[in-house]
């Protein structure tokens, strides 16, 4: 074996050994399904499948079972952007009029949202006021026609992304193809052959996929696909050449290794980090996996969750638990966001400082903050300023439902803040 190959193997081994575990927190949502808007753990979702983060700290959620698009702002407050919970449909129009049907893919770009409206088999465009327009496909008409806008047809697409070329790339899931939509809304098939699932590498219609669920694009317009039923991660070059970069078709597992020696189980989400790594929501394994390019090899490591163990726990690395994590996205700062479908939550690696809410009663001041603010302590000081003496309060703090409470006497002057110890 040559020196170059030995060096590549050494780098690959080092990458697998040094993968940093991720610290996972809850951004919004509770374990029970619902439609409530609110802060952090006070909000409710119903099996959210996908999400998209923008550079202002907002996260947009395809709240699939509610048939709505939700917005979580930078402080963790969840609101409904468009759609009406429990009222599926296909109407275009402003808030209150617009309807969606089981949306399962979402991407944010230049002040617009693009949604794979799965139940309608259409692609929708949404502005920041919540006005919805159908840009490709026809509601309820399932097929695989290429063509302009609403003359095109899709079959329950579940994922999409915006490329650096401003094209929309769609994982047309049940057609087993990857489609392209130009800024003029012209739809073509980039790779795969509709109605013919498989696992073949090749160019354009010679390639085969098996229920591609999610898609991400890099700065060179290479596409990366979570090919769910093949249990693999695929790469598509701009000319439509498809290769398998990790996993082995039809062989599922959870092995951390490189290239075809790695194993996945029903990957449902994929995103690209600013560092050029891929992060995959390996849904059937209840884990997040990281793919790092080392030379010409893709090294796969598990960075959060424990294979085969579904749960609802925040923590670091294998101490975190998910319940069928679905869509995943990464913002420009490198923070990850996960649609934790089975837990009805949105999880993140970002620390969101919780807001304190206060209610005054005769002789008492009740402070409260979301229970999702794990790890934060309540501190008190008699004054503000550089010389303020902040002390941690450890008594009288109780958790009830979705909130943490502390009841204080209102005598005297006191200031309060939440911070990490």
PDB file of C-alpha atoms in Angstrom, residues 45-327:
ATOM      1  CA  UNK A  45     -47.163  20.674  16.695  1.00  0.00           C
ATOM      2  CA  UNK A  46     -48.665  17.589  15.088  1.00  0.00           C
ATOM      3  CA  UNK A  47     -46.013  15.346  13.566  1.00  0.00           C
ATOM      4  CA  UNK A  48     -43.845  18.023  11.938  1.00  0.00           C
ATOM      5  CA  UNK A  49     -41.863  16.413   9.118  1.00  0.00           C
ATOM      6  CA  UNK A  50     -39.592  19.174   7.813  1.00  0.00           C
ATOM      7  CA  UNK A  51     -38.186  22.609   8.576  1.00  0.00           C
ATOM      8  CA  UNK A  52     -35.999  25.382   7.177  1.00  0.00           C
ATOM      9  CA  UNK A  53     -33.875  27.953   9.005  1.00  0.00           C
ATOM     10  CA  UNK A  54     -33.084  31.455   7.800  1.00  0.00           C
ATOM     11  CA  UNK A  55     -30.171  33.722   8.748  1.00  0.00           C
ATOM     12  CA  UNK A  56     -32.305  35.859  11.084  1.00  0.00           C
ATOM     13  CA  UNK A  57     -32.745  33.003  13.546  1.00  0.00           C
ATOM     14  CA  UNK A  58     -36.230  32.029  12.366  1.00  0.00           C
ATOM     15  CA  UNK A  59     -37.232  28.422  11.750  1.00  0.00           C
ATOM     16  CA  UNK A  60     -40.125  27.583   9.434  1.00  0.00           C
ATOM     17  CA  UNK A  61     -41.833  24.272  10.093  1.00  0.00           C
ATOM     18  CA  UNK A  62     -43.929  22.076   7.819  1.00  0.00           C
ATOM     19  CA  UNK A  63     -46.422  21.062  10.517  1.00  0.00           C
ATOM     20  CA  UNK A  64     -47.575  18.114   8.499  1.00  0.00           C
ATOM     21  CA  UNK A  65     -50.571  16.673  10.296  1.00  0.00           C
ATOM     22  CA  UNK A  66     -51.900  20.158  11.072  1.00  0.00           C
ATOM     23  CA  UNK A  67     -51.604  21.075   7.357  1.00  0.00           C
ATOM     24  CA  UNK A  68     -49.974  24.377   8.305  1.00  0.00           C
ATOM     25  CA  UNK A  69     -46.685  26.242   8.044  1.00  0.00           C
ATOM     26  CA  UNK A  70     -45.428  27.480  11.401  1.00  0.00           C
ATOM     27  CA  UNK A  71     -42.779  30.070  12.229  1.00  0.00           C
ATOM     28  CA  UNK A  72     -40.529  29.902  15.277  1.00  0.00           C
ATOM     29  CA  UNK A  73     -38.785  33.225  15.866  1.00  0.00           C
ATOM     30  CA  UNK A  74     -35.304  33.689  17.285  1.00  0.00           C
ATOM     31  CA  UNK A  75     -36.673  33.719  20.860  1.00  0.00           C
ATOM     32  CA  UNK A  76     -38.431  30.380  20.407  1.00  0.00           C
ATOM     33  CA  UNK A  77     -41.999  31.685  19.965  1.00  0.00           C
ATOM     34  CA  UNK A  78     -44.039  29.539  17.566  1.00  0.00           C
ATOM     35  CA  UNK A  79     -46.845  31.071  15.499  1.00  0.00           C
ATOM     36  CA  UNK A  80     -48.880  29.954  12.484  1.00  0.00           C
ATOM     37  CA  UNK A  81     -47.724  31.583   9.250  1.00  0.00           C
ATOM     38  CA  UNK A  82     -50.340  30.110   6.928  1.00  0.00           C
ATOM     39  CA  UNK A  83     -52.849  27.318   6.529  1.00  0.00           C
ATOM     40  CA  UNK A  84     -55.644  26.370   8.917  1.00  0.00           C
ATOM     41  CA  UNK A  85     -55.046  23.528  11.361  1.00  0.00           C
ATOM     42  CA  UNK A  86     -57.306  20.571  10.686  1.00  0.00           C
ATOM     43  CA  UNK A  87     -58.526  22.028   7.390  1.00  0.00           C
ATOM     44  CA  UNK A  88     -56.583  20.450   4.515  1.00  0.00           C
ATOM     45  CA  UNK A  89     -57.029  21.829   1.028  1.00  0.00           C
ATOM     46  CA  UNK A  90     -55.303  23.340  -1.977  1.00  0.00           C
ATOM     47  CA  UNK A  91     -56.528  26.942  -2.132  1.00  0.00           C
ATOM     48  CA  UNK A  92     -54.056  29.663  -3.040  1.00  0.00           C
ATOM     49  CA  UNK A  93     -54.400  33.056  -1.408  1.00  0.00           C
ATOM     50  CA  UNK A  94     -53.722  35.044   1.755  1.00  0.00           C
ATOM     51  CA  UNK A  95     -53.830  33.911   5.363  1.00  0.00           C
ATOM     52  CA  UNK A  96     -57.248  32.523   6.235  1.00  0.00           C
ATOM     53  CA  UNK A  97     -57.919  31.519   2.635  1.00  0.00           C
ATOM     54  CA  UNK A  98     -54.837  29.442   1.814  1.00  0.00           C
ATOM     55  CA  UNK A  99     -54.899  25.718   2.488  1.00  0.00           C
ATOM     56  CA  UNK A 100     -52.232  22.999   2.365  1.00  0.00           C
ATOM     57  CA  UNK A 101     -52.439  19.240   2.554  1.00  0.00           C
ATOM     58  CA  UNK A 102     -49.793  17.383   4.580  1.00  0.00           C
ATOM     59  CA  UNK A 103     -46.740  19.483   3.592  1.00  0.00           C
ATOM     60  CA  UNK A 104     -43.517  17.512   4.029  1.00  0.00           C
ATOM     61  CA  UNK A 105     -40.698  19.612   2.584  1.00  0.00           C
ATOM     62  CA  UNK A 106     -39.719  23.258   2.997  1.00  0.00           C
ATOM     63  CA  UNK A 107     -36.884  25.586   1.980  1.00  0.00           C
ATOM     64  CA  UNK A 108     -36.251  29.269   2.687  1.00  0.00           C
ATOM     65  CA  UNK A 109     -34.566  31.650   0.245  1.00  0.00           C
ATOM     66  CA  UNK A 110     -34.527  35.440  -0.248  1.00  0.00           C
ATOM     67  CA  UNK A 111     -37.639  36.133   1.791  1.00  0.00           C
ATOM     68  CA  UNK A 112     -39.699  33.326   0.265  1.00  0.00           C
ATOM     69  CA  UNK A 113     -40.624  29.832   1.340  1.00  0.00           C
ATOM     70  CA  UNK A 114     -40.978  26.916  -1.055  1.00  0.00           C
ATOM     71  CA  UNK A 115     -43.002  23.927   0.085  1.00  0.00           C
ATOM     72  CA  UNK A 116     -43.415  20.371  -1.157  1.00  0.00           C
ATOM     73  CA  UNK A 117     -47.147  20.123  -0.495  1.00  0.00           C
ATOM     74  CA  UNK A 118     -47.110  16.370  -0.421  1.00  0.00           C
ATOM     75  CA  UNK A 119     -50.798  15.539  -0.115  1.00  0.00           C
ATOM     76  CA  UNK A 120     -51.591  17.836  -3.034  1.00  0.00           C
ATOM     77  CA  UNK A 121     -48.597  16.671  -5.133  1.00  0.00           C
ATOM     78  CA  UNK A 122     -47.726  20.315  -5.796  1.00  0.00           C
ATOM     79  CA  UNK A 123     -44.952  22.825  -5.127  1.00  0.00           C
ATOM     80  CA  UNK A 124     -46.122  25.996  -3.363  1.00  0.00           C
ATOM     81  CA  UNK A 125     -44.516  29.412  -2.859  1.00  0.00           C
ATOM     82  CA  UNK A 126     -45.241  31.423   0.300  1.00  0.00           C
ATOM     83  CA  UNK A 127     -44.304  35.009   1.122  1.00  0.00           C
ATOM     84  CA  UNK A 128     -43.543  36.266   4.627  1.00  0.00           C
ATOM     85  CA  UNK A 129     -47.135  37.453   5.036  1.00  0.00           C
ATOM     86  CA  UNK A 130     -48.371  33.892   4.533  1.00  0.00           C
ATOM     87  CA  UNK A 131     -49.797  34.313   1.023  1.00  0.00           C
ATOM     88  CA  UNK A 132     -49.629  31.028  -0.883  1.00  0.00           C
ATOM     89  CA  UNK A 133     -49.322  30.380  -4.626  1.00  0.00           C
ATOM     90  CA  UNK A 134     -48.996  27.092  -6.525  1.00  0.00           C
ATOM     91  CA  UNK A 135     -45.996  27.239  -8.858  1.00  0.00           C
ATOM     92  CA  UNK A 136     -45.835  23.654 -10.143  1.00  0.00           C
ATOM     93  CA  UNK A 137     -48.111  20.651 -10.302  1.00  0.00           C
ATOM     94  CA  UNK A 138     -51.890  20.373 -10.026  1.00  0.00           C
ATOM     95  CA  UNK A 139     -53.619  19.490  -6.773  1.00  0.00           C
ATOM     96  CA  UNK A 140     -54.737  15.879  -6.619  1.00  0.00           C
ATOM     97  CA  UNK A 141     -53.447  15.035 -10.113  1.00  0.00           C
ATOM     98  CA  UNK A 142     -50.657  12.496  -9.623  1.00  0.00           C
ATOM     99  CA  UNK A 143     -48.266  11.770 -12.499  1.00  0.00           C
ATOM    100  CA  UNK A 144     -44.783  12.600 -13.784  1.00  0.00           C
ATOM    101  CA  UNK A 145     -45.112  15.125 -16.583  1.00  0.00           C
ATOM    102  CA  UNK A 146     -42.367  17.640 -17.281  1.00  0.00           C
ATOM    103  CA  UNK A 147     -43.471  21.061 -18.485  1.00  0.00           C
ATOM    104  CA  UNK A 148     -44.249  24.616 -17.446  1.00  0.00           C
ATOM    105  CA  UNK A 149     -45.602  25.286 -13.950  1.00  0.00           C
ATOM    106  CA  UNK A 150     -49.004  23.818 -13.313  1.00  0.00           C
ATOM    107  CA  UNK A 151     -48.807  21.689 -16.469  1.00  0.00           C
ATOM    108  CA  UNK A 152     -46.165  19.561 -14.719  1.00  0.00           C
ATOM    109  CA  UNK A 153     -47.109  16.655 -12.477  1.00  0.00           C
ATOM    110  CA  UNK A 154     -45.575  15.154  -9.331  1.00  0.00           C
ATOM    111  CA  UNK A 155     -46.316  12.149  -7.134  1.00  0.00           C
ATOM    112  CA  UNK A 156     -46.285  13.054  -3.439  1.00  0.00           C
ATOM    113  CA  UNK A 157     -42.954  14.958  -3.347  1.00  0.00           C
ATOM    114  CA  UNK A 158     -41.467  15.086   0.159  1.00  0.00           C
ATOM    115  CA  UNK A 159     -38.287  17.165  -0.081  1.00  0.00           C
ATOM    116  CA  UNK A 160     -36.866  20.181  -1.850  1.00  0.00           C
ATOM    117  CA  UNK A 161     -33.952  22.606  -1.742  1.00  0.00           C
ATOM    118  CA  UNK A 162     -32.879  25.812  -3.450  1.00  0.00           C
ATOM    119  CA  UNK A 163     -29.608  25.559  -5.377  1.00  0.00           C
ATOM    120  CA  UNK A 164     -27.059  28.367  -5.796  1.00  0.00           C
ATOM    121  CA  UNK A 165     -28.307  28.593  -9.392  1.00  0.00           C
ATOM    122  CA  UNK A 166     -31.754  29.597  -7.988  1.00  0.00           C
ATOM    123  CA  UNK A 167     -33.330  26.422  -9.306  1.00  0.00           C
ATOM    124  CA  UNK A 168     -35.613  24.423  -7.020  1.00  0.00           C
ATOM    125  CA  UNK A 169     -34.630  20.758  -6.762  1.00  0.00           C
ATOM    126  CA  UNK A 170     -37.367  18.359  -5.697  1.00  0.00           C
ATOM    127  CA  UNK A 171     -37.228  14.860  -4.302  1.00  0.00           C
ATOM    128  CA  UNK A 172     -40.298  13.565  -6.155  1.00  0.00           C
ATOM    129  CA  UNK A 173     -40.573  10.775  -3.677  1.00  0.00           C
ATOM    130  CA  UNK A 174     -43.090   8.328  -5.074  1.00  0.00           C
ATOM    131  CA  UNK A 175     -41.995   8.889  -8.659  1.00  0.00           C
ATOM    132  CA  UNK A 176     -38.509   7.877  -7.429  1.00  0.00           C
ATOM    133  CA  UNK A 177     -36.988  10.809  -9.292  1.00  0.00           C
ATOM    134  CA  UNK A 178     -35.214  14.123  -8.753  1.00  0.00           C
ATOM    135  CA  UNK A 179     -36.867  17.056 -10.531  1.00  0.00           C
ATOM    136  CA  UNK A 180     -35.657  20.588 -11.324  1.00  0.00           C
ATOM    137  CA  UNK A 181     -37.782  23.744 -11.414  1.00  0.00           C
ATOM    138  CA  UNK A 182     -36.221  26.830 -13.001  1.00  0.00           C
ATOM    139  CA  UNK A 183     -36.956  30.405 -11.826  1.00  0.00           C
ATOM    140  CA  UNK A 184     -39.438  30.536 -14.730  1.00  0.00           C
ATOM    141  CA  UNK A 185     -41.144  27.430 -13.212  1.00  0.00           C
ATOM    142  CA  UNK A 186     -40.158  25.087 -16.023  1.00  0.00           C
ATOM    143  CA  UNK A 187     -40.069  21.531 -14.655  1.00  0.00           C
ATOM    144  CA  UNK A 188     -37.700  18.807 -15.910  1.00  0.00           C
ATOM    145  CA  UNK A 189     -36.525  15.459 -14.580  1.00  0.00           C
ATOM    146  CA  UNK A 190     -32.851  15.545 -13.635  1.00  0.00           C
ATOM    147  CA  UNK A 191     -32.304  11.945 -12.528  1.00  0.00           C
ATOM    148  CA  UNK A 192     -34.202   8.703 -12.117  1.00  0.00           C
ATOM    149  CA  UNK A 193     -37.056   7.202 -14.100  1.00  0.00           C
ATOM    150  CA  UNK A 194     -40.635   7.635 -12.888  1.00  0.00           C
ATOM    151  CA  UNK A 195     -42.278   4.422 -11.793  1.00  0.00           C
ATOM    152  CA  UNK A 196     -39.021   2.456 -11.722  1.00  0.00           C
ATOM    153  CA  UNK A 197     -37.534   2.268  -8.214  1.00  0.00           C
ATOM    154  CA  UNK A 198     -34.042   0.875  -7.828  1.00  0.00           C
ATOM    155  CA  UNK A 199     -30.520   1.652  -6.675  1.00  0.00           C
ATOM    156  CA  UNK A 200     -28.539   2.056  -9.899  1.00  0.00           C
ATOM    157  CA  UNK A 201     -25.810   4.691 -10.191  1.00  0.00           C
ATOM    158  CA  UNK A 202     -25.714   6.392 -13.578  1.00  0.00           C
ATOM    159  CA  UNK A 203     -26.613   9.550 -15.463  1.00  0.00           C
ATOM    160  CA  UNK A 204     -30.087  11.087 -15.757  1.00  0.00           C
ATOM    161  CA  UNK A 205     -32.774   8.490 -16.540  1.00  0.00           C
ATOM    162  CA  UNK A 206     -30.291   5.615 -16.235  1.00  0.00           C
ATOM    163  CA  UNK A 207     -30.024   6.209 -12.480  1.00  0.00           C
ATOM    164  CA  UNK A 208     -32.525   4.709 -10.047  1.00  0.00           C
ATOM    165  CA  UNK A 209     -33.754   5.789  -6.593  1.00  0.00           C
ATOM    166  CA  UNK A 210     -36.122   4.168  -4.109  1.00  0.00           C
ATOM    167  CA  UNK A 211     -38.305   6.710  -2.311  1.00  0.00           C
ATOM    168  CA  UNK A 212     -35.898   9.679  -2.122  1.00  0.00           C
ATOM    169  CA  UNK A 213     -37.106  11.674   0.880  1.00  0.00           C
ATOM    170  CA  UNK A 214     -34.857  14.723   1.228  1.00  0.00           C
ATOM    171  CA  UNK A 215     -32.328  16.729  -0.742  1.00  0.00           C
ATOM    172  CA  UNK A 216     -29.604  19.328  -0.115  1.00  0.00           C
ATOM    173  CA  UNK A 217     -27.376  21.379  -2.444  1.00  0.00           C
ATOM    174  CA  UNK A 218     -23.781  22.594  -2.058  1.00  0.00           C
ATOM    175  CA  UNK A 219     -22.206  25.762  -3.468  1.00  0.00           C
ATOM    176  CA  UNK A 220     -21.222  23.920  -6.670  1.00  0.00           C
ATOM    177  CA  UNK A 221     -24.801  22.719  -7.271  1.00  0.00           C
ATOM    178  CA  UNK A 222     -23.985  19.158  -6.351  1.00  0.00           C
ATOM    179  CA  UNK A 223     -27.057  17.565  -4.811  1.00  0.00           C
ATOM    180  CA  UNK A 224     -27.150  15.117  -1.906  1.00  0.00           C
ATOM    181  CA  UNK A 225     -30.145  12.836  -1.475  1.00  0.00           C
ATOM    182  CA  UNK A 226     -31.421  10.800   1.458  1.00  0.00           C
ATOM    183  CA  UNK A 227     -32.501   7.752  -0.556  1.00  0.00           C
ATOM    184  CA  UNK A 228     -34.717   6.382   2.158  1.00  0.00           C
ATOM    185  CA  UNK A 229     -35.783   2.905   1.059  1.00  0.00           C
ATOM    186  CA  UNK A 230     -32.279   2.172  -0.266  1.00  0.00           C
ATOM    187  CA  UNK A 231     -30.795   3.196   3.133  1.00  0.00           C
ATOM    188  CA  UNK A 232     -28.147   5.192   1.277  1.00  0.00           C
ATOM    189  CA  UNK A 233     -26.885   8.719   0.649  1.00  0.00           C
ATOM    190  CA  UNK A 234     -26.562   9.636  -3.020  1.00  0.00           C
ATOM    191  CA  UNK A 235     -24.757  12.464  -4.830  1.00  0.00           C
ATOM    192  CA  UNK A 236     -25.882  14.080  -8.090  1.00  0.00           C
ATOM    193  CA  UNK A 237     -23.538  16.309 -10.085  1.00  0.00           C
ATOM    194  CA  UNK A 238     -24.965  19.266 -12.056  1.00  0.00           C
ATOM    195  CA  UNK A 239     -25.097  17.178 -15.247  1.00  0.00           C
ATOM    196  CA  UNK A 240     -27.260  14.551 -13.521  1.00  0.00           C
ATOM    197  CA  UNK A 241     -24.618  11.896 -12.782  1.00  0.00           C
ATOM    198  CA  UNK A 242     -25.645   9.894  -9.718  1.00  0.00           C
ATOM    199  CA  UNK A 243     -23.304   8.027  -7.349  1.00  0.00           C
ATOM    200  CA  UNK A 244     -23.730   6.401  -3.956  1.00  0.00           C
ATOM    201  CA  UNK A 245     -21.440   8.032  -1.391  1.00  0.00           C
ATOM    202  CA  UNK A 246     -22.429   6.167   1.775  1.00  0.00           C
ATOM    203  CA  UNK A 247     -24.393   3.089   2.715  1.00  0.00           C
ATOM    204  CA  UNK A 248     -25.187  -0.062   0.776  1.00  0.00           C
ATOM    205  CA  UNK A 249     -28.473  -0.366  -1.115  1.00  0.00           C
ATOM    206  CA  UNK A 250     -31.090  -2.574   0.547  1.00  0.00           C
ATOM    207  CA  UNK A 251     -28.798  -3.313   3.516  1.00  0.00           C
ATOM    208  CA  UNK A 252     -29.819  -1.418   6.628  1.00  0.00           C
ATOM    209  CA  UNK A 253     -27.911  -0.980   9.878  1.00  0.00           C
ATOM    210  CA  UNK A 254     -26.171   1.630  12.016  1.00  0.00           C
ATOM    211  CA  UNK A 255     -22.466   1.061  11.392  1.00  0.00           C
ATOM    212  CA  UNK A 256     -20.136   4.069  11.555  1.00  0.00           C
ATOM    213  CA  UNK A 257     -17.594   3.549   8.806  1.00  0.00           C
ATOM    214  CA  UNK A 258     -16.767   5.039   5.433  1.00  0.00           C
ATOM    215  CA  UNK A 259     -18.472   4.880   2.042  1.00  0.00           C
ATOM    216  CA  UNK A 260     -20.314   1.597   1.381  1.00  0.00           C
ATOM    217  CA  UNK A 261     -19.153   0.102   4.693  1.00  0.00           C
ATOM    218  CA  UNK A 262     -21.396   2.548   6.579  1.00  0.00           C
ATOM    219  CA  UNK A 263     -25.001   1.620   7.268  1.00  0.00           C
ATOM    220  CA  UNK A 264     -28.209   3.680   7.573  1.00  0.00           C
ATOM    221  CA  UNK A 265     -31.829   2.853   8.263  1.00  0.00           C
ATOM    222  CA  UNK A 266     -34.517   4.912   6.519  1.00  0.00           C
ATOM    223  CA  UNK A 267     -32.719   8.277   6.329  1.00  0.00           C
ATOM    224  CA  UNK A 268     -35.376  10.991   6.032  1.00  0.00           C
ATOM    225  CA  UNK A 269     -33.500  14.299   6.278  1.00  0.00           C
ATOM    226  CA  UNK A 270     -30.235  15.803   5.052  1.00  0.00           C
ATOM    227  CA  UNK A 271     -28.487  19.168   5.232  1.00  0.00           C
ATOM    228  CA  UNK A 272     -25.092  20.690   4.515  1.00  0.00           C
ATOM    229  CA  UNK A 273     -23.152  22.559   7.214  1.00  0.00           C
ATOM    230  CA  UNK A 274     -21.027  25.676   6.571  1.00  0.00           C
ATOM    231  CA  UNK A 275     -17.960  23.454   7.091  1.00  0.00           C
ATOM    232  CA  UNK A 276     -19.006  21.256   4.153  1.00  0.00           C
ATOM    233  CA  UNK A 277     -20.146  18.253   6.186  1.00  0.00           C
ATOM    234  CA  UNK A 278     -23.453  16.505   5.639  1.00  0.00           C
ATOM    235  CA  UNK A 279     -25.751  15.772   8.565  1.00  0.00           C
ATOM    236  CA  UNK A 280     -28.417  13.114   8.096  1.00  0.00           C
ATOM    237  CA  UNK A 281     -31.521  12.424  10.138  1.00  0.00           C
ATOM    238  CA  UNK A 282     -31.176   8.638  10.207  1.00  0.00           C
ATOM    239  CA  UNK A 283     -34.785   8.229  11.162  1.00  0.00           C
ATOM    240  CA  UNK A 284     -35.111   4.478  11.547  1.00  0.00           C
ATOM    241  CA  UNK A 285     -32.051   4.453  13.786  1.00  0.00           C
ATOM    242  CA  UNK A 286     -33.324   7.437  15.866  1.00  0.00           C
ATOM    243  CA  UNK A 287     -29.985   9.187  15.345  1.00  0.00           C
ATOM    244  CA  UNK A 288     -28.196  12.050  13.638  1.00  0.00           C
ATOM    245  CA  UNK A 289     -25.249  11.012  11.490  1.00  0.00           C
ATOM    246  CA  UNK A 290     -22.422  13.153  10.138  1.00  0.00           C
ATOM    247  CA  UNK A 291     -20.656  12.586   6.809  1.00  0.00           C
ATOM    248  CA  UNK A 292     -17.238  14.218   6.413  1.00  0.00           C
ATOM    249  CA  UNK A 293     -15.200  14.094   3.223  1.00  0.00           C
ATOM    250  CA  UNK A 294     -11.686  12.849   4.003  1.00  0.00           C
ATOM    251  CA  UNK A 295      -9.683  12.745   0.790  1.00  0.00           C
ATOM    252  CA  UNK A 296     -12.051  10.868  -1.516  1.00  0.00           C
ATOM    253  CA  UNK A 297     -13.792   8.983   1.295  1.00  0.00           C
ATOM    254  CA  UNK A 298     -16.963   9.877   3.159  1.00  0.00           C
ATOM    255  CA  UNK A 299     -16.484   9.121   6.864  1.00  0.00           C
ATOM    256  CA  UNK A 300     -19.768   8.482   8.693  1.00  0.00           C
ATOM    257  CA  UNK A 301     -20.150   9.007  12.444  1.00  0.00           C
ATOM    258  CA  UNK A 302     -23.076   9.159  14.865  1.00  0.00           C
ATOM    259  CA  UNK A 303     -23.221  12.578  16.548  1.00  0.00           C
ATOM    260  CA  UNK A 304     -26.521  12.413  18.464  1.00  0.00           C
ATOM    261  CA  UNK A 305     -28.938   9.754  19.608  1.00  0.00           C
ATOM    262  CA  UNK A 306     -28.461   6.063  20.247  1.00  0.00           C
ATOM    263  CA  UNK A 307     -29.273   3.561  17.526  1.00  0.00           C
ATOM    264  CA  UNK A 308     -32.458   1.615  18.135  1.00  0.00           C
ATOM    265  CA  UNK A 309     -33.483   3.657  21.181  1.00  0.00           C
ATOM    266  CA  UNK A 310     -36.389   6.040  20.639  1.00  0.00           C
ATOM    267  CA  UNK A 311     -37.003   8.629  23.322  1.00  0.00           C
ATOM    268  CA  UNK A 312     -37.555  12.244  24.235  1.00  0.00           C
ATOM    269  CA  UNK A 313     -34.421  13.300  26.085  1.00  0.00           C
ATOM    270  CA  UNK A 314     -32.186  16.319  25.653  1.00  0.00           C
ATOM    271  CA  UNK A 315     -28.493  15.696  26.120  1.00  0.00           C
ATOM    272  CA  UNK A 316     -25.100  15.350  24.491  1.00  0.00           C
ATOM    273  CA  UNK A 317     -24.267  12.695  21.897  1.00  0.00           C
ATOM    274  CA  UNK A 318     -25.780   9.337  22.794  1.00  0.00           C
ATOM    275  CA  UNK A 319     -27.400  10.982  25.833  1.00  0.00           C
ATOM    276  CA  UNK A 320     -29.907  12.643  23.499  1.00  0.00           C
ATOM    277  CA  UNK A 321     -32.923  10.721  22.251  1.00  0.00           C
ATOM    278  CA  UNK A 322     -35.221  11.227  19.255  1.00  0.00           C
ATOM    279  CA  UNK A 323     -38.405   9.602  18.037  1.00  0.00           C
ATOM    280  CA  UNK A 324     -38.183   9.257  14.266  1.00  0.00           C
ATOM    281  CA  UNK A 325     -36.340  12.492  13.489  1.00  0.00           C
ATOM    282  CA  UNK A 326     -37.357  13.786  10.066  1.00  0.00           C
ATOM    283  CA  UNK A 327     -36.300  16.987   8.334  1.00  0.00           C
TER     284      UNK A 327
END
